[in-house]
């Protein structure tokens, strides 16, 4: 009897264990999508299209991080004509140095994530004042330009096929095939647009060496800089050509680092190619398998929004 | 008296206007008005209208045409500024090499700003290049600033009393001498030391300006692009003139006592077929009170225009005969402004001169192939080839240089003016297989290959394209 009860209990456990899992409440959000990073636009009537001399004006911008990377320690530069306008102070949740009369400031803003699927959005306000127009000047049109210079990273996680059968000699069914992969965006203004995997013979005849040609493109509406010079990008000091259109890249497959050449990739006509290879190959004796390729591209990014403001003379003698 | 209304408007400072009048201004006969209203300078604050009255003494003017000028002088100031972008040179070079337009990248829309100047008689244009100006930390950069004062109105700048150039902070003139114009410096304001002479079109000053290397960081400031302003102002005296023509007529008594009628000494003209003869009207017409060149000539009538016709070209009466013998009557009138006299003369066209018919196969069509007969070259028909207007077609024809223009059908004086380039000679036309005929240029002939298309043929049908012969004002078709 006791034996019978044990058998029944075990059967019930098996029955319960074979039930289906309820996945209705779990949604995995693909936040690494889109070609946008930081977005910035001047708000309507701020600055107003027409303003009088000696008047306070507000320059307001809506800033949102629509990419999949958090921006930290990045810069905003306000381009105004000193002769016609002066900055009073900066305000906004994301602004680091509030209250300063400088034309430059630092900021940080969170990007898209599982917890914040739309990214952070915030408004900044710069209080400025127009100066007195000179004699005989009735109106003057001045440009207000806000430049953002921010550090960003593109992260790509893509399943790739590793097939040690370099020459496809094995007559067997494989779980995957090595083919080029076209991509569009990864939630950043610089994107990996194509991966061309190759399986090469290694010096060690027992090993096959995976290699990936990674195609990168600036798909945003700004310019790419080296991440190291983002303060200068929004400043006035010299910038070397070597720091423009330059990104740094690293990649790994299943946690094994790849050797990328070059590591600093120059984007020519907004595009660049880098070759990443696995130093130590995989055994030719093994079967084909899929594995995640992770590519990380670090860079700085910059763009400007601007608006014309007509400064009018107040009636005076 | 003459009078007018002076309308003046100023937006800024008051302007003081001085009014004056004179007649035949700028000539030895210039006469000042004896009375001008307003006689004293007056001031315009905003918008003003002022009646102006100029009175000249009786008997001031001689009989005839005169020009009376009302002119106003006033002091005026024009200000100007030029927006200039400045950027670090290395940054500009790096971005440019990467194919990035630096001005686009930093949101600059007004990429080629022009100088802005206040309204008034002159404009002040300014230019400094390149855009943006490229500065280097620690290195002095020198640029050329060009300032042009240009007359915009129809008057003239009498004198430039002052020119001031105001440079942005940290920018300075490399030398106080700008192309011979000396300036003095007071901070960033540079002032011309001596007044400049007036002008009617424009005047340019070019200065070398420098940005010292040590100040680049200051001038560029915190942001990638710095916007600066170069300014200039000028104080000057401007004169605006309005002219009116007046005609002073003689009194009745003067008219009666004045002037005998002019005379025309013109005889009949003998011509061959297809011939041309000019007559110098300066020698044909005389008048006691009027210079020959002031006489006015008119052809009143012409008869038998298929035989010959005449036109007046400057001071010449040019008669052309056609391919028909006969007699035409021309009535010529001369006027000295008061009296008019007419004279009728005949053009008698006889058989063609041997060798003058280009269609005659027995006649060689060569320049110089015929020697003019000096006997046929009467003095009155001599063309005086004025070297300022004409050149000789065949200068080597020394045998009868004054006669060749009409004695030799193939040789004549050519106008130097390029607009008369259509002039041709028959041998040129022959070489083209075309006719020499009247073209668009007055009294000139040109080669045409499609003569029949262009000819109007009032009296015949063109059988062949080369059948049109040159004629007077229209192509005349003859059958060959």
Short mmCIF file of N, CA, C and O in Angstrom, two decimals, chain A residues 77-84 102-104 134-137 139-141 143 145 147 223 225 232-241 244-245 266-267 302-304 306-308 313, chain B residues 11-13 76-81 83 85 87-88 90-91 93-95 97-98 100 104-110 118-119 137 217 219-229 231:
data_model
loop_
_atom_site.label_atom_id
_atom_site.label_comp_id
_atom_site.label_asym_id
_atom_site.label_seq_id
_atom_site.Cartn_x
_atom_site.Cartn_y
_atom_site.Cartn_z
N UNK A 77 26.17 74.00 -25.77
CA UNK A 77 26.78 75.31 -26.01
C UNK A 77 25.75 76.21 -26.68
O UNK A 77 25.11 75.81 -27.65
N UNK A 78 25.58 77.39 -26.12
CA UNK A 78 24.62 78.34 -26.69
C UNK A 78 25.37 79.35 -27.56
O UNK A 78 26.21 80.11 -27.05
N UNK A 79 25.10 79.35 -28.84
CA UNK A 79 25.75 80.31 -29.75
C UNK A 79 24.87 81.53 -29.91
O UNK A 79 23.78 81.45 -30.48
N UNK A 80 25.32 82.65 -29.37
CA UNK A 80 24.59 83.91 -29.52
C UNK A 80 25.59 84.98 -29.92
O UNK A 80 26.80 84.79 -29.79
N UNK A 81 25.09 86.09 -30.41
CA UNK A 81 25.96 87.21 -30.76
C UNK A 81 26.13 88.07 -29.51
O UNK A 81 25.17 88.70 -29.04
N UNK A 82 27.35 88.08 -28.98
CA UNK A 82 27.60 88.78 -27.72
C UNK A 82 27.21 90.26 -27.80
O UNK A 82 26.85 90.86 -26.79
N UNK A 83 27.30 90.80 -28.99
CA UNK A 83 27.02 92.22 -29.13
C UNK A 83 25.53 92.53 -28.96
O UNK A 83 25.14 93.66 -28.71
N UNK A 84 24.72 91.51 -29.15
CA UNK A 84 23.27 91.75 -29.12
C UNK A 84 22.55 90.99 -28.01
O UNK A 84 21.39 91.24 -27.76
N UNK A 102 27.32 81.41 -18.06
CA UNK A 102 28.21 80.93 -19.11
C UNK A 102 27.40 80.54 -20.35
O UNK A 102 26.21 80.27 -20.26
N UNK A 103 28.07 80.49 -21.47
CA UNK A 103 27.37 80.08 -22.69
C UNK A 103 27.45 78.56 -22.89
O UNK A 103 26.98 78.04 -23.89
N UNK A 104 28.08 77.89 -21.94
CA UNK A 104 28.22 76.45 -22.05
C UNK A 104 27.82 75.78 -20.74
O UNK A 104 27.99 76.36 -19.68
N UNK A 134 22.19 99.80 -31.58
CA UNK A 134 22.92 101.05 -31.76
C UNK A 134 22.11 102.04 -32.60
O UNK A 134 21.09 101.69 -33.20
N UNK A 135 22.59 103.27 -32.59
CA UNK A 135 21.91 104.35 -33.32
C UNK A 135 21.62 103.94 -34.76
O UNK A 135 22.42 103.26 -35.39
N UNK A 136 20.53 104.38 -35.26
CA UNK A 136 20.11 104.18 -36.65
C UNK A 136 19.76 102.73 -36.98
O UNK A 136 19.44 102.42 -38.11
N UNK A 137 19.84 101.84 -36.00
CA UNK A 137 19.44 100.45 -36.26
C UNK A 137 18.01 100.26 -35.76
O UNK A 137 17.75 100.44 -34.57
N UNK A 139 16.07 97.36 -36.62
CA UNK A 139 15.95 95.94 -36.26
C UNK A 139 17.26 95.24 -36.55
O UNK A 139 18.04 95.69 -37.39
N UNK A 140 17.48 94.17 -35.85
CA UNK A 140 18.65 93.34 -36.12
C UNK A 140 18.24 91.88 -35.97
O UNK A 140 17.61 91.51 -34.98
N UNK A 141 18.59 91.09 -36.96
CA UNK A 141 18.26 89.67 -36.89
C UNK A 141 19.48 88.89 -36.39
O UNK A 141 20.55 88.96 -36.99
N UNK A 143 21.02 85.17 -34.62
CA UNK A 143 20.76 83.72 -34.60
C UNK A 143 21.08 83.17 -33.21
O UNK A 143 22.10 83.50 -32.62
N UNK A 145 21.74 79.64 -31.48
CA UNK A 145 22.04 78.25 -31.85
C UNK A 145 22.41 77.46 -30.60
O UNK A 145 23.20 77.93 -29.77
N UNK A 147 24.01 73.95 -29.43
CA UNK A 147 24.76 72.78 -29.91
C UNK A 147 24.90 71.77 -28.78
O UNK A 147 25.25 72.14 -27.66
N UNK A 223 27.15 65.01 -36.42
CA UNK A 223 28.51 64.63 -36.78
C UNK A 223 29.13 63.81 -35.65
O UNK A 223 28.83 64.04 -34.48
N UNK A 225 32.34 62.48 -33.43
CA UNK A 225 33.66 62.88 -32.94
C UNK A 225 34.21 61.75 -32.07
O UNK A 225 33.46 60.87 -31.64
N UNK A 232 35.80 69.76 -26.07
CA UNK A 232 36.32 70.66 -27.11
C UNK A 232 35.35 70.83 -28.27
O UNK A 232 35.28 71.88 -28.90
N UNK A 233 34.60 69.77 -28.55
CA UNK A 233 33.66 69.86 -29.68
C UNK A 233 32.65 70.97 -29.44
O UNK A 233 32.20 71.62 -30.38
N UNK A 234 32.28 71.17 -28.19
CA UNK A 234 31.35 72.25 -27.87
C UNK A 234 32.07 73.48 -27.37
O UNK A 234 31.44 74.41 -26.86
N UNK A 235 33.38 73.50 -27.50
CA UNK A 235 34.16 74.66 -27.09
C UNK A 235 34.76 75.32 -28.30
O UNK A 235 34.36 75.07 -29.43
N UNK A 236 35.73 76.17 -28.05
CA UNK A 236 36.29 76.94 -29.16
C UNK A 236 37.71 76.50 -29.52
O UNK A 236 38.29 77.01 -30.46
N UNK A 237 38.27 75.58 -28.77
CA UNK A 237 39.67 75.24 -29.02
C UNK A 237 39.83 74.33 -30.24
O UNK A 237 38.86 73.87 -30.82
N UNK A 238 41.08 74.12 -30.57
CA UNK A 238 41.39 73.37 -31.79
C UNK A 238 40.93 71.92 -31.69
O UNK A 238 40.91 71.33 -30.61
N UNK A 239 40.57 71.39 -32.83
CA UNK A 239 40.21 69.97 -32.92
C UNK A 239 41.03 69.37 -34.05
O UNK A 239 41.14 69.97 -35.13
N UNK A 240 41.57 68.23 -33.82
CA UNK A 240 42.34 67.57 -34.87
C UNK A 240 41.40 66.79 -35.79
O UNK A 240 40.36 66.30 -35.38
N UNK A 241 41.85 66.68 -37.03
CA UNK A 241 41.07 65.90 -38.01
C UNK A 241 40.90 64.45 -37.54
O UNK A 241 39.90 63.81 -37.83
N UNK A 244 37.67 63.62 -35.72
CA UNK A 244 36.36 63.81 -36.36
C UNK A 244 36.02 62.54 -37.14
O UNK A 244 36.88 61.95 -37.80
N UNK A 245 34.76 62.17 -37.05
CA UNK A 245 34.27 60.95 -37.72
C UNK A 245 35.03 59.71 -37.25
O UNK A 245 35.31 58.81 -38.03
N UNK A 266 37.68 55.17 -38.81
CA UNK A 266 37.35 56.48 -39.39
C UNK A 266 36.18 56.30 -40.36
O UNK A 266 36.23 55.47 -41.27
N UNK A 267 35.12 57.05 -40.13
CA UNK A 267 33.96 56.96 -41.01
C UNK A 267 34.19 57.92 -42.19
O UNK A 267 34.28 59.12 -42.00
N UNK A 302 27.46 65.15 -32.16
CA UNK A 302 27.15 66.58 -32.01
C UNK A 302 26.22 67.06 -33.10
O UNK A 302 26.33 66.65 -34.26
N UNK A 303 25.29 67.92 -32.73
CA UNK A 303 24.43 68.58 -33.70
C UNK A 303 23.91 69.88 -33.09
O UNK A 303 24.06 70.12 -31.89
N UNK A 304 23.33 70.69 -33.96
CA UNK A 304 22.93 72.04 -33.54
C UNK A 304 21.50 72.31 -33.99
O UNK A 304 21.10 71.90 -35.08
N UNK A 306 18.92 75.78 -34.35
CA UNK A 306 19.06 77.24 -34.29
C UNK A 306 17.77 77.91 -34.73
O UNK A 306 16.91 77.30 -35.36
N UNK A 307 17.66 79.16 -34.36
CA UNK A 307 16.49 79.95 -34.74
C UNK A 307 16.91 81.42 -34.84
O UNK A 307 17.75 81.89 -34.07
N UNK A 308 16.30 82.11 -35.80
CA UNK A 308 16.57 83.55 -35.95
C UNK A 308 15.64 84.35 -35.04
O UNK A 308 14.47 84.01 -34.90
N UNK A 313 14.02 97.77 -32.19
CA UNK A 313 14.34 98.95 -31.40
C UNK A 313 13.10 99.42 -30.67
O UNK A 313 12.01 99.46 -31.25
N UNK B 11 15.68 110.26 -40.46
CA UNK B 11 15.19 109.41 -39.36
C UNK B 11 15.97 109.65 -38.07
O UNK B 11 15.52 109.31 -37.01
N UNK B 12 17.13 110.21 -38.22
CA UNK B 12 17.99 110.26 -37.05
C UNK B 12 18.31 111.70 -36.69
O UNK B 12 17.47 112.42 -36.20
N UNK B 13 19.52 112.10 -37.00
CA UNK B 13 19.91 113.46 -36.62
C UNK B 13 19.29 114.48 -37.57
O UNK B 13 18.93 114.16 -38.70
N UNK B 76 25.93 114.72 -44.05
CA UNK B 76 25.21 113.48 -43.74
C UNK B 76 26.18 112.46 -43.18
O UNK B 76 27.40 112.55 -43.39
N UNK B 77 25.62 111.52 -42.47
CA UNK B 77 26.44 110.44 -41.91
C UNK B 77 25.83 109.10 -42.28
O UNK B 77 24.61 108.92 -42.19
N UNK B 78 26.66 108.18 -42.70
CA UNK B 78 26.21 106.82 -42.98
C UNK B 78 27.00 105.85 -42.10
O UNK B 78 28.22 105.98 -41.98
N UNK B 79 26.28 104.93 -41.50
CA UNK B 79 26.92 103.91 -40.67
C UNK B 79 26.75 102.54 -41.31
O UNK B 79 25.77 102.31 -42.03
N UNK B 80 27.66 101.68 -41.02
CA UNK B 80 27.62 100.35 -41.63
C UNK B 80 28.25 99.33 -40.69
O UNK B 80 29.11 99.68 -39.88
N UNK B 81 27.77 98.12 -40.79
CA UNK B 81 28.46 97.06 -40.06
C UNK B 81 28.48 95.78 -40.88
O UNK B 81 27.63 95.56 -41.73
N UNK B 83 28.85 91.62 -40.37
CA UNK B 83 28.91 90.48 -39.45
C UNK B 83 30.02 89.53 -39.93
O UNK B 83 30.13 89.27 -41.13
N UNK B 85 32.06 85.80 -38.87
CA UNK B 85 32.17 84.63 -38.00
C UNK B 85 33.65 84.29 -37.83
O UNK B 85 34.43 84.40 -38.77
N UNK B 87 36.43 81.36 -36.11
CA UNK B 87 36.52 79.98 -35.64
C UNK B 87 38.00 79.59 -35.55
O UNK B 87 38.84 80.19 -36.23
N UNK B 88 38.27 78.62 -34.73
CA UNK B 88 39.65 78.14 -34.64
C UNK B 88 40.06 77.51 -35.98
O UNK B 88 39.30 76.76 -36.59
N UNK B 90 42.37 75.28 -36.84
CA UNK B 90 42.52 73.82 -36.91
C UNK B 90 41.17 73.12 -36.97
O UNK B 90 40.97 72.13 -37.68
N UNK B 91 40.23 73.66 -36.21
CA UNK B 91 38.88 73.09 -36.22
C UNK B 91 38.26 73.23 -37.62
O UNK B 91 37.69 72.29 -38.16
N UNK B 93 39.78 73.64 -40.48
CA UNK B 93 40.46 72.79 -41.47
C UNK B 93 40.03 71.34 -41.31
O UNK B 93 39.72 70.65 -42.28
N UNK B 94 39.98 70.88 -40.05
CA UNK B 94 39.63 69.48 -39.79
C UNK B 94 38.21 69.18 -40.28
O UNK B 94 37.97 68.17 -40.94
N UNK B 95 37.28 70.06 -39.96
CA UNK B 95 35.90 69.82 -40.38
C UNK B 95 35.76 69.89 -41.89
O UNK B 95 35.08 69.08 -42.50
N UNK B 97 38.04 69.26 -44.11
CA UNK B 97 38.63 68.06 -44.71
C UNK B 97 37.72 66.85 -44.61
O UNK B 97 37.77 65.94 -45.42
N UNK B 98 36.90 66.87 -43.58
CA UNK B 98 35.95 65.76 -43.42
C UNK B 98 34.66 66.00 -44.20
O UNK B 98 33.68 65.27 -44.04
N UNK B 100 32.64 68.52 -43.88
CA UNK B 100 31.58 69.10 -43.05
C UNK B 100 31.61 70.62 -43.21
O UNK B 100 32.64 71.24 -43.02
N UNK B 104 27.13 75.29 -41.46
CA UNK B 104 25.93 74.44 -41.38
C UNK B 104 25.91 73.67 -40.06
O UNK B 104 24.89 73.60 -39.38
N UNK B 105 27.05 73.11 -39.74
CA UNK B 105 27.14 72.24 -38.57
C UNK B 105 26.77 72.99 -37.29
O UNK B 105 26.15 72.43 -36.39
N UNK B 106 27.15 74.27 -37.23
CA UNK B 106 26.86 75.02 -36.01
C UNK B 106 25.62 75.91 -36.15
O UNK B 106 25.47 76.90 -35.45
N UNK B 107 24.78 75.55 -37.09
CA UNK B 107 23.45 76.18 -37.17
C UNK B 107 23.44 77.59 -37.71
O UNK B 107 22.49 78.34 -37.48
N UNK B 108 24.50 77.99 -38.43
CA UNK B 108 24.54 79.34 -39.00
C UNK B 108 23.77 79.32 -40.32
O UNK B 108 24.11 78.59 -41.25
N UNK B 109 22.74 80.14 -40.40
CA UNK B 109 21.93 80.17 -41.63
C UNK B 109 22.42 81.27 -42.56
O UNK B 109 22.43 81.09 -43.77
N UNK B 110 22.78 82.40 -41.98
CA UNK B 110 23.23 83.53 -42.78
C UNK B 110 24.72 83.31 -43.07
O UNK B 110 25.58 83.88 -42.41
N UNK B 118 23.14 102.17 -43.12
CA UNK B 118 21.97 103.03 -42.94
C UNK B 118 21.64 103.70 -44.27
O UNK B 118 22.51 103.88 -45.13
N UNK B 119 20.36 104.06 -44.42
CA UNK B 119 19.96 104.65 -45.69
C UNK B 119 20.50 106.07 -45.82
O UNK B 119 20.72 106.76 -44.83
N UNK B 137 45.54 79.82 -32.28
CA UNK B 137 46.04 80.12 -30.94
C UNK B 137 47.54 80.37 -31.01
O UNK B 137 48.27 79.56 -31.58
N UNK B 217 41.88 83.10 -27.81
CA UNK B 217 40.97 82.44 -26.87
C UNK B 217 39.89 83.41 -26.40
O UNK B 217 38.71 83.04 -26.27
N UNK B 219 38.75 86.10 -28.01
CA UNK B 219 37.81 86.50 -29.06
C UNK B 219 36.89 85.34 -29.46
O UNK B 219 35.73 85.56 -29.81
N UNK B 220 37.40 84.12 -29.37
CA UNK B 220 36.54 82.99 -29.72
C UNK B 220 35.56 82.66 -28.60
O UNK B 220 34.46 82.17 -28.85
N UNK B 221 35.96 82.94 -27.36
CA UNK B 221 35.06 82.70 -26.24
C UNK B 221 34.87 81.23 -25.95
O UNK B 221 35.75 80.41 -26.18
N UNK B 222 33.66 80.90 -25.48
CA UNK B 222 33.43 79.54 -24.99
C UNK B 222 32.86 78.60 -26.04
O UNK B 222 32.83 77.39 -25.84
N UNK B 223 32.34 79.17 -27.10
CA UNK B 223 31.59 78.33 -28.05
C UNK B 223 32.35 78.16 -29.37
O UNK B 223 33.26 78.93 -29.66
N UNK B 224 31.98 77.17 -30.16
CA UNK B 224 32.76 76.86 -31.37
C UNK B 224 32.87 78.03 -32.34
O UNK B 224 33.90 78.22 -32.96
N UNK B 225 31.80 78.80 -32.50
CA UNK B 225 31.84 79.91 -33.46
C UNK B 225 31.54 81.20 -32.73
O UNK B 225 30.61 81.27 -31.93
N UNK B 226 32.37 82.19 -33.02
CA UNK B 226 32.17 83.51 -32.42
C UNK B 226 31.70 84.46 -33.51
O UNK B 226 32.23 84.47 -34.62
N UNK B 227 30.67 85.23 -33.20
CA UNK B 227 30.16 86.20 -34.17
C UNK B 227 30.59 87.60 -33.74
O UNK B 227 30.34 88.00 -32.60
N UNK B 228 31.28 88.29 -34.63
CA UNK B 228 31.79 89.62 -34.30
C UNK B 228 31.32 90.61 -35.37
O UNK B 228 30.90 90.21 -36.45
N UNK B 229 31.45 91.88 -35.06
CA UNK B 229 31.00 92.91 -36.00
C UNK B 229 32.11 93.93 -36.25
O UNK B 229 32.70 94.45 -35.31
N UNK B 231 32.67 97.60 -37.86
CA UNK B 231 31.78 98.73 -38.12
C UNK B 231 32.55 99.87 -38.78
O UNK B 231 33.76 100.02 -38.57
#
